[in-house]
Amino acid sequence: MTSRLPADLTVVVPCYNEVLNVAPLVRALDAALLQQRWEVVFVDDHSPDGTAQAVRELAQQDPRVRIIERVGRRGLSSAVIEGVLSSSAPVVAVMDGDLQHDETTLNKLVTPIFSGEADIMVASRHLAGGDSGGLANRWRHLLSQAGIRLAQIMLPYPLTDPMSGFFAVRRELFDEAAPKLVGSGFKILLELVLSVGRGARIAEAPSVFRPRLAGESKLSPLVMFQFLGMLVERACGGWLPTRFVVFAAVGLIGVLVNLAATDIARFSGCEFNKAQMIGMACAIIANFQLNNRITYYDRRLKGVRWWPGFILFVAGCSLGGIANIGVAQLVYDSAGHWTRSSAAGAVIGVVWNYVVASTLVWR
């Protein structure tokens, strides 16, 4: 029997392409939270597989089920923030929509918060009784462990699983931290813990991370790249935006592509100016693809929007390329060093690319 009384607990589930997991997750919550007045808010980033429609169909029969469908924006962290802020419950839990998080752990997470013993409770795969066997392969294990070690360096709290996506928080504490949250990337727990200050009471409970039954994992090198950008931002006190950090890192890759392509062209017999043009063209293509996939993932250009964006990016960067080649030529004329000259021109190109990207291409 479903309850229409105000919920004491909101479970926020950010999701993308999880249509097969929606109904099983609601059934699992119903069985696990018998002692709670709960609701579940699915925050769906306009999944093409019909996830939002599946949630709506359930919501028509169960008032505890809600949907926030976001169009034109993506990202796990921002989805969690919107889901939490849509709740009026005193306690909010966050879990994935892929059934890998053990819903029976929820009671262990929320009980200490309801009793006033904790402000944030984290489901840890690395405490006694926990298990990370659901990580599909060795590569995912390596990514997860690398992220944990990096995060533990930054955190003011001794968490065993700062990369966990399964946690509960006192709603008032989240409200206080919300203005400090950037909402980019995928690791909202880490950003939240870094934003609440040292006075928060944070504890962990063991949890089993189960194998995925349907859908695909979201953990990838792209996620880790964005995660590193967030760590750099936090290390700089928040004054250096994550997006700029990631863009600069992509720009560095573009510099390396430029240098490599220029050297290949030089060894193939090209004159300096022609080699510079080849290097610049390769860097522009690499920068556009990487920025579209990583830096501006939440605004990614696809389908009919890809080509106009690419043409605009190429046109803007080509203007910067004039300065690129000019600076490189000046340095080469004065120093006669190919690599240093190419690097100087490439740096000018990166700065110009950022202006074009942020004001024209991915507005």
mmCIF file of C-alpha atoms in Angstrom:
data_model
loop_
_atom_site.group_PDB
_atom_site.id
_atom_site.type_symbol
_atom_site.label_atom_id
_atom_site.label_comp_id
_atom_site.label_asym_id
_atom_site.label_seq_id
_atom_site.Cartn_x
_atom_site.Cartn_y
_atom_site.Cartn_z
ATOM 1 C CA MET A 1 0.000 0.000 0.000
ATOM 2 C CA THR A 2 1.443 3.363 -0.973
ATOM 3 C CA SER A 3 1.454 6.407 1.285
ATOM 4 C CA ARG A 4 0.384 9.925 0.375
ATOM 5 C CA LEU A 5 1.816 11.436 3.535
ATOM 6 C CA PRO A 6 4.858 13.725 3.165
ATOM 7 C CA ALA A 7 8.021 11.688 2.693
ATOM 8 C CA ASP A 8 10.672 11.582 5.415
ATOM 9 C CA LEU A 9 13.199 10.204 2.926
ATOM 10 C CA THR A 10 13.798 11.086 -0.705
ATOM 11 C CA VAL A 11 15.887 8.699 -2.794
ATOM 12 C CA VAL A 12 17.427 10.558 -5.740
ATOM 13 C CA VAL A 13 18.346 8.383 -8.728
ATOM 14 C CA PRO A 14 20.263 10.080 -11.557
ATOM 15 C CA CYS A 15 19.856 7.967 -14.656
ATOM 16 C CA TYR A 16 20.519 7.696 -18.360
ATOM 17 C CA ASN A 17 19.377 4.765 -20.502
ATOM 18 C CA GLU A 18 18.136 2.712 -17.550
ATOM 19 C CA VAL A 19 14.649 1.815 -18.802
ATOM 20 C CA LEU A 20 15.017 -1.862 -17.882
ATOM 21 C CA ASN A 21 16.039 -1.029 -14.324
ATOM 22 C CA VAL A 22 13.291 1.432 -13.338
ATOM 23 C CA ALA A 23 10.562 -0.971 -12.253
ATOM 24 C CA PRO A 24 12.919 -3.443 -10.512
ATOM 25 C CA LEU A 25 14.499 -0.585 -8.552
ATOM 26 C CA VAL A 26 11.134 0.714 -7.319
ATOM 27 C CA ARG A 27 10.160 -2.796 -6.242
ATOM 28 C CA ALA A 28 13.481 -3.180 -4.441
ATOM 29 C CA LEU A 29 12.996 0.121 -2.593
ATOM 30 C CA ASP A 30 9.471 -0.898 -1.620
ATOM 31 C CA ALA A 31 10.802 -4.098 -0.059
ATOM 32 C CA ALA A 32 13.795 -2.454 1.652
ATOM 33 C CA LEU A 33 12.138 0.649 3.128
ATOM 34 C CA LEU A 34 9.167 -0.841 4.947
ATOM 35 C CA GLN A 35 9.746 1.343 8.007
ATOM 36 C CA GLN A 36 10.163 4.631 6.085
ATOM 37 C CA ARG A 37 7.851 7.131 4.425
ATOM 38 C CA TRP A 38 9.841 7.458 1.234
ATOM 39 C CA GLU A 39 9.713 8.740 -2.299
ATOM 40 C CA VAL A 40 12.037 8.223 -5.244
ATOM 41 C CA VAL A 41 12.974 10.959 -7.713
ATOM 42 C CA PHE A 42 14.435 9.779 -10.999
ATOM 43 C CA VAL A 43 16.448 12.535 -12.703
ATOM 44 C CA ASP A 44 16.726 11.512 -16.341
ATOM 45 C CA ASP A 45 18.866 13.332 -18.907
ATOM 46 C CA HIS A 46 16.379 12.792 -21.758
ATOM 47 C CA SER A 47 17.371 9.158 -22.309
ATOM 48 C CA PRO A 48 16.628 7.931 -25.847
ATOM 49 C CA ASP A 49 15.617 4.485 -24.540
ATOM 50 C CA GLY A 50 12.390 5.703 -22.901
ATOM 51 C CA THR A 51 13.538 5.797 -19.279
ATOM 52 C CA ALA A 52 11.464 8.888 -18.473
ATOM 53 C CA GLN A 53 8.299 7.371 -19.942
ATOM 54 C CA ALA A 54 8.795 4.209 -17.899
ATOM 55 C CA VAL A 55 9.037 6.340 -14.746
ATOM 56 C CA ARG A 56 5.893 8.287 -15.688
ATOM 57 C CA GLU A 57 3.930 5.095 -16.137
ATOM 58 C CA LEU A 58 4.967 3.950 -12.657
ATOM 59 C CA ALA A 59 4.219 7.380 -11.189
ATOM 60 C CA GLN A 60 0.630 7.192 -12.437
ATOM 61 C CA GLN A 61 0.116 4.219 -10.136
ATOM 62 C CA ASP A 62 2.492 5.029 -7.280
ATOM 63 C CA PRO A 63 2.575 8.599 -5.854
ATOM 64 C CA ARG A 64 5.973 7.902 -4.289
ATOM 65 C CA VAL A 65 7.574 7.898 -7.749
ATOM 66 C CA ARG A 66 8.538 11.189 -9.417
ATOM 67 C CA ILE A 67 10.462 12.154 -12.547
ATOM 68 C CA ILE A 68 12.601 15.149 -13.489
ATOM 69 C CA GLU A 69 13.449 14.954 -17.179
ATOM 70 C CA ARG A 70 16.199 17.312 -18.273
ATOM 71 C CA VAL A 71 16.516 18.379 -21.889
ATOM 72 C CA GLY A 72 19.624 20.077 -23.217
ATOM 73 C CA ARG A 73 21.832 19.424 -20.208
ATOM 74 C CA ARG A 74 23.590 16.361 -18.865
ATOM 75 C CA GLY A 75 25.787 15.260 -15.999
ATOM 76 C CA LEU A 76 25.428 13.100 -12.919
ATOM 77 C CA SER A 77 26.446 15.713 -10.356
ATOM 78 C CA SER A 78 24.080 18.389 -11.629
ATOM 79 C CA ALA A 79 21.297 15.790 -11.828
ATOM 80 C CA VAL A 80 21.816 14.901 -8.169
ATOM 81 C CA ILE A 81 21.739 18.567 -7.151
ATOM 82 C CA GLU A 82 18.449 19.155 -8.981
ATOM 83 C CA GLY A 83 16.942 16.009 -7.518
ATOM 84 C CA VAL A 84 17.899 16.867 -3.950
ATOM 85 C CA LEU A 85 16.672 20.443 -4.263
ATOM 86 C CA SER A 86 13.315 19.178 -5.538
ATOM 87 C CA SER A 87 12.761 17.336 -2.250
ATOM 88 C CA SER A 88 11.192 18.582 0.967
ATOM 89 C CA ALA A 89 12.196 15.517 2.999
ATOM 90 C CA PRO A 90 14.602 16.007 5.937
ATOM 91 C CA VAL A 91 16.897 13.227 4.698
ATOM 92 C CA VAL A 92 17.969 12.527 1.118
ATOM 93 C CA ALA A 93 19.759 9.467 -0.236
ATOM 94 C CA VAL A 94 21.524 9.193 -3.593
ATOM 95 C CA MET A 95 22.001 5.941 -5.474
ATOM 96 C CA ASP A 96 22.528 4.789 -9.042
ATOM 97 C CA GLY A 97 19.723 3.493 -11.207
ATOM 98 C CA ASP A 98 21.556 0.387 -12.405
ATOM 99 C CA LEU A 99 20.732 -1.889 -9.415
ATOM 100 C CA GLN A 100 24.407 -2.212 -8.504
ATOM 101 C CA HIS A 101 23.884 -0.399 -5.205
ATOM 102 C CA ASP A 102 22.394 -2.655 -2.543
ATOM 103 C CA GLU A 103 19.119 -1.014 -1.539
ATOM 104 C CA THR A 104 19.116 -2.860 1.805
ATOM 105 C CA THR A 105 22.045 -0.618 2.805
ATOM 106 C CA LEU A 106 19.715 2.396 2.781
ATOM 107 C CA ASN A 107 18.455 1.727 6.312
ATOM 108 C CA LYS A 108 22.029 1.658 7.603
ATOM 109 C CA LEU A 109 22.642 5.003 5.908
ATOM 110 C CA VAL A 110 19.557 6.925 6.930
ATOM 111 C CA THR A 111 19.039 5.663 10.509
ATOM 112 C CA PRO A 112 22.099 7.483 11.971
ATOM 113 C CA ILE A 113 20.988 10.693 10.246
ATOM 114 C CA PHE A 114 17.421 10.461 11.538
ATOM 115 C CA SER A 115 18.759 9.830 15.055
ATOM 116 C CA GLY A 116 21.089 12.846 14.875
ATOM 117 C CA GLU A 117 24.302 10.803 15.032
ATOM 118 C CA ALA A 118 25.559 11.749 11.546
ATOM 119 C CA ASP A 119 25.125 14.376 8.840
ATOM 120 C CA ILE A 120 26.402 12.305 5.917
ATOM 121 C CA MET A 121 26.535 8.524 5.660
ATOM 122 C CA VAL A 122 28.539 6.880 2.869
ATOM 123 C CA ALA A 123 28.049 3.346 1.576
ATOM 124 C CA SER A 124 31.578 1.942 1.398
ATOM 125 C CA ARG A 125 32.736 -0.982 -0.689
ATOM 126 C CA HIS A 126 35.994 -1.095 1.241
ATOM 127 C CA LEU A 127 34.890 -1.602 4.839
ATOM 128 C CA ALA A 128 34.632 -5.067 6.377
ATOM 129 C CA GLY A 129 31.416 -6.530 5.024
ATOM 130 C CA GLY A 130 31.534 -4.458 1.846
ATOM 131 C CA ASP A 131 32.465 -5.674 -1.610
ATOM 132 C CA SER A 132 33.400 -4.057 -4.931
ATOM 133 C CA GLY A 133 32.946 -7.213 -7.009
ATOM 134 C CA GLY A 134 30.423 -5.452 -9.241
ATOM 135 C CA LEU A 135 33.199 -3.530 -10.984
ATOM 136 C CA ALA A 136 33.106 -5.325 -14.295
ATOM 137 C CA ASN A 137 36.788 -5.719 -15.102
ATOM 138 C CA ARG A 138 40.342 -4.982 -14.055
ATOM 139 C CA TRP A 139 40.327 -1.655 -15.899
ATOM 140 C CA ARG A 140 37.370 -0.372 -13.857
ATOM 141 C CA HIS A 141 39.049 -1.561 -10.665
ATOM 142 C CA LEU A 142 42.204 0.367 -11.579
ATOM 143 C CA LEU A 143 40.244 3.531 -12.397
ATOM 144 C CA SER A 144 38.301 3.306 -9.139
ATOM 145 C CA GLN A 145 41.377 2.690 -6.992
ATOM 146 C CA ALA A 146 43.300 5.528 -8.649
ATOM 147 C CA GLY A 147 40.400 7.894 -8.032
ATOM 148 C CA ILE A 148 40.130 6.836 -4.383
ATOM 149 C CA ARG A 149 43.806 7.464 -3.704
ATOM 150 C CA LEU A 150 43.698 10.904 -5.343
ATOM 151 C CA ALA A 151 40.530 11.870 -3.479
ATOM 152 C CA GLN A 152 41.889 10.768 -0.108
ATOM 153 C CA ILE A 153 44.785 13.202 -0.550
ATOM 154 C CA MET A 154 42.305 16.079 -0.888
ATOM 155 C CA LEU A 155 39.729 15.132 1.743
ATOM 156 C CA PRO A 156 39.701 16.484 5.290
ATOM 157 C CA TYR A 157 37.890 13.277 6.357
ATOM 158 C CA PRO A 158 39.299 9.703 6.428
ATOM 159 C CA LEU A 159 36.833 8.046 4.047
ATOM 160 C CA THR A 160 37.583 4.575 2.713
ATOM 161 C CA ASP A 161 35.357 5.062 -0.346
ATOM 162 C CA PRO A 162 35.237 8.745 -1.385
ATOM 163 C CA MET A 163 34.353 7.666 -4.945
ATOM 164 C CA SER A 164 31.096 6.103 -3.785
ATOM 165 C CA GLY A 165 27.947 7.156 -5.588
ATOM 166 C CA PHE A 166 25.757 5.802 -2.800
ATOM 167 C CA PHE A 167 25.219 8.018 0.243
ATOM 168 C CA ALA A 168 22.673 9.818 2.406
ATOM 169 C CA VAL A 169 22.752 13.375 3.702
ATOM 170 C CA ARG A 170 20.796 15.609 6.033
ATOM 171 C CA ARG A 171 18.854 17.928 3.767
ATOM 172 C CA GLU A 172 19.679 21.127 5.690
ATOM 173 C CA LEU A 173 23.396 20.423 5.360
ATOM 174 C CA PHE A 174 23.027 19.923 1.627
ATOM 175 C CA ASP A 175 21.185 23.230 1.338
ATOM 176 C CA GLU A 176 24.072 24.986 3.070
ATOM 177 C CA ALA A 177 26.607 23.399 0.715
ATOM 178 C CA ALA A 178 24.567 23.811 -2.482
ATOM 179 C CA PRO A 179 25.877 27.314 -3.414
ATOM 180 C CA LYS A 180 29.433 25.926 -3.343
ATOM 181 C CA LEU A 181 28.693 22.961 -5.590
ATOM 182 C CA VAL A 182 29.793 23.319 -9.197
ATOM 183 C CA GLY A 183 27.804 20.309 -10.379
ATOM 184 C CA SER A 184 30.193 19.218 -13.121
ATOM 185 C CA GLY A 185 31.472 15.711 -13.554
ATOM 186 C CA PHE A 186 30.296 12.517 -11.904
ATOM 187 C CA LYS A 187 31.591 12.448 -8.321
ATOM 188 C CA ILE A 188 29.099 14.540 -6.370
ATOM 189 C CA LEU A 189 29.961 12.940 -3.010
ATOM 190 C CA LEU A 190 33.538 14.177 -3.165
ATOM 191 C CA GLU A 191 32.415 17.678 -4.098
ATOM 192 C CA LEU A 192 29.838 17.674 -1.301
ATOM 193 C CA VAL A 193 32.328 16.538 1.351
ATOM 194 C CA LEU A 194 34.808 19.198 0.239
ATOM 195 C CA SER A 195 32.067 21.846 0.487
ATOM 196 C CA VAL A 196 30.555 21.141 3.918
ATOM 197 C CA GLY A 197 33.623 21.986 6.002
ATOM 198 C CA ARG A 198 35.276 20.148 8.854
ATOM 199 C CA GLY A 199 32.365 20.425 11.277
ATOM 200 C CA ALA A 200 30.176 17.886 9.487
ATOM 201 C CA ARG A 201 29.751 14.437 11.025
ATOM 202 C CA ILE A 202 30.539 11.904 8.305
ATOM 203 C CA ALA A 203 30.531 8.140 8.738
ATOM 204 C CA GLU A 204 30.470 5.036 6.553
ATOM 205 C CA ALA A 205 28.560 1.763 6.416
ATOM 206 C CA PRO A 206 29.645 -1.344 4.492
ATOM 207 C CA SER A 207 27.830 -2.095 1.258
ATOM 208 C CA VAL A 208 28.054 -4.593 -1.575
ATOM 209 C CA PHE A 209 28.506 -3.266 -5.098
ATOM 210 C CA ARG A 210 26.643 -5.760 -7.268
ATOM 211 C CA PRO A 211 27.163 -6.707 -10.930
ATOM 212 C CA ARG A 212 25.141 -4.691 -13.426
ATOM 213 C CA LEU A 213 22.122 -6.544 -14.803
ATOM 214 C CA ALA A 214 21.210 -4.200 -17.683
ATOM 215 C CA GLY A 215 22.606 -1.125 -19.420
ATOM 216 C CA GLU A 216 26.216 0.002 -19.650
ATOM 217 C CA SER A 217 28.677 1.313 -17.100
ATOM 218 C CA LYS A 218 29.280 5.086 -17.014
ATOM 219 C CA LEU A 219 32.793 4.766 -15.506
ATOM 220 C CA SER A 220 35.374 5.546 -18.191
ATOM 221 C CA PRO A 221 38.629 7.444 -18.757
ATOM 222 C CA LEU A 222 36.426 10.434 -19.692
ATOM 223 C CA VAL A 223 34.880 10.374 -16.214
ATOM 224 C CA MET A 224 38.318 10.222 -14.610
ATOM 225 C CA PHE A 225 39.523 13.113 -16.784
ATOM 226 C CA GLN A 226 36.670 15.287 -15.518
ATOM 227 C CA PHE A 227 37.312 14.039 -11.998
ATOM 228 C CA LEU A 228 40.938 15.199 -12.178
ATOM 229 C CA GLY A 229 39.735 18.598 -13.371
ATOM 230 C CA MET A 230 37.497 18.899 -10.305
ATOM 231 C CA LEU A 231 40.391 17.979 -7.997
ATOM 232 C CA VAL A 232 42.560 20.700 -9.565
ATOM 233 C CA GLU A 233 39.749 23.229 -9.152
ATOM 234 C CA ARG A 234 39.365 22.349 -5.477
ATOM 235 C CA ALA A 235 43.121 22.430 -4.947
ATOM 236 C CA CYS A 236 43.067 26.003 -6.303
ATOM 237 C CA GLY A 237 40.376 27.020 -3.839
ATOM 238 C CA GLY A 238 37.601 27.028 -6.432
ATOM 239 C CA TRP A 239 38.809 30.084 -8.349
ATOM 240 C CA LEU A 240 39.853 28.015 -11.374
ATOM 241 C CA PRO A 241 36.718 26.467 -12.961
ATOM 242 C CA THR A 242 36.739 22.753 -13.694
ATOM 243 C CA ARG A 243 35.761 23.356 -17.316
ATOM 244 C CA PHE A 244 38.729 25.644 -17.863
ATOM 245 C CA VAL A 245 41.075 23.121 -16.260
ATOM 246 C CA VAL A 246 39.796 20.375 -18.536
ATOM 247 C CA PHE A 247 39.943 22.683 -21.568
ATOM 248 C CA ALA A 248 43.543 23.542 -20.745
ATOM 249 C CA ALA A 249 44.391 19.849 -20.451
ATOM 250 C CA VAL A 250 42.775 19.203 -23.818
ATOM 251 C CA GLY A 251 44.717 22.163 -25.157
ATOM 252 C CA LEU A 252 47.922 20.566 -23.912
ATOM 253 C CA ILE A 253 47.045 17.431 -25.850
ATOM 254 C CA GLY A 254 46.463 19.680 -28.850
ATOM 255 C CA VAL A 255 49.930 21.165 -28.382
ATOM 256 C CA LEU A 256 51.425 17.666 -28.399
ATOM 257 C CA VAL A 257 49.427 16.774 -31.508
ATOM 258 C CA ASN A 258 50.624 19.982 -33.146
ATOM 259 C CA LEU A 259 54.263 19.251 -32.337
ATOM 260 C CA ALA A 260 54.034 15.627 -33.448
ATOM 261 C CA ALA A 261 52.291 16.466 -36.732
ATOM 262 C CA THR A 262 54.725 19.308 -37.431
ATOM 263 C CA ASP A 263 57.740 17.075 -36.854
ATOM 264 C CA ILE A 264 56.278 14.318 -39.027
ATOM 265 C CA ALA A 265 55.654 16.852 -41.797
ATOM 266 C CA ARG A 266 59.180 18.238 -41.391
ATOM 267 C CA PHE A 267 60.788 14.813 -41.614
ATOM 268 C CA SER A 268 58.655 14.164 -44.705
ATOM 269 C CA GLY A 269 60.354 17.086 -46.433
ATOM 270 C CA CYS A 270 57.873 19.944 -45.875
ATOM 271 C CA GLU A 271 59.026 23.525 -45.493
ATOM 272 C CA PHE A 272 58.605 25.136 -42.089
ATOM 273 C CA ASN A 273 55.465 27.140 -42.906
ATOM 274 C CA LYS A 274 53.742 24.185 -44.568
ATOM 275 C CA ALA A 275 54.661 21.916 -41.640
ATOM 276 C CA GLN A 276 53.202 24.486 -39.246
ATOM 277 C CA MET A 277 49.942 24.559 -41.181
ATOM 278 C CA ILE A 278 49.680 20.754 -41.085
ATOM 279 C CA GLY A 279 50.378 20.723 -37.347
ATOM 280 C CA MET A 280 47.819 23.447 -36.737
ATOM 281 C CA ALA A 281 45.130 21.604 -38.736
ATOM 282 C CA CYS A 282 45.700 18.365 -36.829
ATOM 283 C CA ALA A 283 45.572 20.202 -33.499
ATOM 284 C CA ILE A 284 42.306 21.947 -34.402
ATOM 285 C CA ILE A 285 40.615 18.648 -35.280
ATOM 286 C CA ALA A 286 41.926 16.935 -32.144
ATOM 287 C CA ASN A 287 40.903 19.841 -29.908
ATOM 288 C CA PHE A 288 37.384 19.977 -31.318
ATOM 289 C CA GLN A 289 36.760 16.263 -30.906
ATOM 290 C CA LEU A 290 38.187 16.091 -27.389
ATOM 291 C CA ASN A 291 36.392 19.216 -26.193
ATOM 292 C CA ASN A 292 33.130 17.993 -27.662
ATOM 293 C CA ARG A 293 33.510 14.638 -25.909
ATOM 294 C CA ILE A 294 35.034 15.787 -22.615
ATOM 295 C CA THR A 295 35.099 19.509 -21.803
ATOM 296 C CA TYR A 296 31.608 20.255 -23.087
ATOM 297 C CA TYR A 297 30.137 16.802 -22.572
ATOM 298 C CA ASP A 298 26.938 18.298 -21.178
ATOM 299 C CA ARG A 299 26.572 20.478 -24.311
ATOM 300 C CA ARG A 300 27.929 17.952 -26.769
ATOM 301 C CA LEU A 301 27.228 18.671 -30.434
ATOM 302 C CA LYS A 302 25.628 15.730 -32.208
ATOM 303 C CA GLY A 303 23.795 15.032 -35.432
ATOM 304 C CA VAL A 304 22.968 18.096 -37.498
ATOM 305 C CA ARG A 305 24.569 20.379 -34.901
ATOM 306 C CA TRP A 306 28.008 18.735 -35.204
ATOM 307 C CA TRP A 307 29.009 20.076 -38.609
ATOM 308 C CA PRO A 308 28.024 23.743 -38.041
ATOM 309 C CA GLY A 309 29.854 23.643 -34.710
ATOM 310 C CA PHE A 310 32.917 22.102 -36.297
ATOM 311 C CA ILE A 311 32.926 24.615 -39.162
ATOM 312 C CA LEU A 312 32.561 27.517 -36.718
ATOM 313 C CA PHE A 313 35.350 26.109 -34.558
ATOM 314 C CA VAL A 314 37.632 25.651 -37.585
ATOM 315 C CA ALA A 315 36.856 29.139 -38.882
ATOM 316 C CA GLY A 316 37.559 30.762 -35.540
ATOM 317 C CA CYS A 317 40.672 28.721 -34.897
ATOM 318 C CA SER A 318 41.948 29.412 -38.395
ATOM 319 C CA LEU A 319 42.041 33.109 -37.538
ATOM 320 C CA GLY A 320 44.030 32.229 -34.450
ATOM 321 C CA GLY A 321 46.194 30.079 -36.664
ATOM 322 C CA ILE A 322 47.456 33.200 -38.403
ATOM 323 C CA ALA A 323 48.823 34.390 -35.078
ATOM 324 C CA ASN A 324 50.051 30.858 -34.380
ATOM 325 C CA ILE A 325 52.149 30.721 -37.531
ATOM 326 C CA GLY A 326 53.297 34.322 -37.175
ATOM 327 C CA VAL A 327 54.550 33.846 -33.626
ATOM 328 C CA ALA A 328 56.192 30.545 -34.542
ATOM 329 C CA GLN A 329 57.941 32.176 -37.477
ATOM 330 C CA LEU A 330 59.218 35.049 -35.308
ATOM 331 C CA VAL A 331 60.614 32.620 -32.727
ATOM 332 C CA TYR A 332 62.127 30.448 -35.444
ATOM 333 C CA ASP A 333 63.770 33.440 -37.155
ATOM 334 C CA SER A 334 65.326 34.538 -33.865
ATOM 335 C CA ALA A 335 66.219 31.155 -32.360
ATOM 336 C CA GLY A 336 66.207 28.730 -35.275
ATOM 337 C CA HIS A 337 64.713 25.978 -33.098
ATOM 338 C CA TRP A 338 61.844 24.001 -34.648
ATOM 339 C CA THR A 339 60.287 22.550 -31.496
ATOM 340 C CA ARG A 340 60.393 25.752 -29.417
ATOM 341 C CA SER A 341 59.012 27.773 -32.307
ATOM 342 C CA SER A 342 56.167 25.306 -32.820
ATOM 343 C CA ALA A 343 55.372 25.276 -29.107
ATOM 344 C CA ALA A 344 55.179 29.076 -28.932
ATOM 345 C CA GLY A 345 52.775 29.213 -31.858
ATOM 346 C CA ALA A 346 50.699 26.346 -30.491
ATOM 347 C CA VAL A 347 50.217 28.076 -27.113
ATOM 348 C CA ILE A 348 48.822 31.141 -28.879
ATOM 349 C CA GLY A 349 46.461 28.837 -30.755
ATOM 350 C CA VAL A 350 45.213 27.221 -27.521
ATOM 351 C CA VAL A 351 44.325 30.570 -25.936
ATOM 352 C CA TRP A 352 42.440 31.639 -29.036
ATOM 353 C CA ASN A 353 40.637 28.290 -29.244
ATOM 354 C CA TYR A 354 39.296 28.747 -25.708
ATOM 355 C CA VAL A 355 37.814 32.130 -26.570
ATOM 356 C CA VAL A 356 36.150 30.728 -29.676
ATOM 357 C CA ALA A 357 34.868 27.615 -27.905
ATOM 358 C CA SER A 358 33.395 29.356 -24.867
ATOM 359 C CA THR A 359 31.759 32.260 -26.706
ATOM 360 C CA LEU A 360 30.714 30.823 -30.065
ATOM 361 C CA VAL A 361 30.724 27.028 -30.388
ATOM 362 C CA TRP A 362 29.510 25.587 -27.061
ATOM 363 C CA ARG A 363 27.500 28.563 -25.796
#
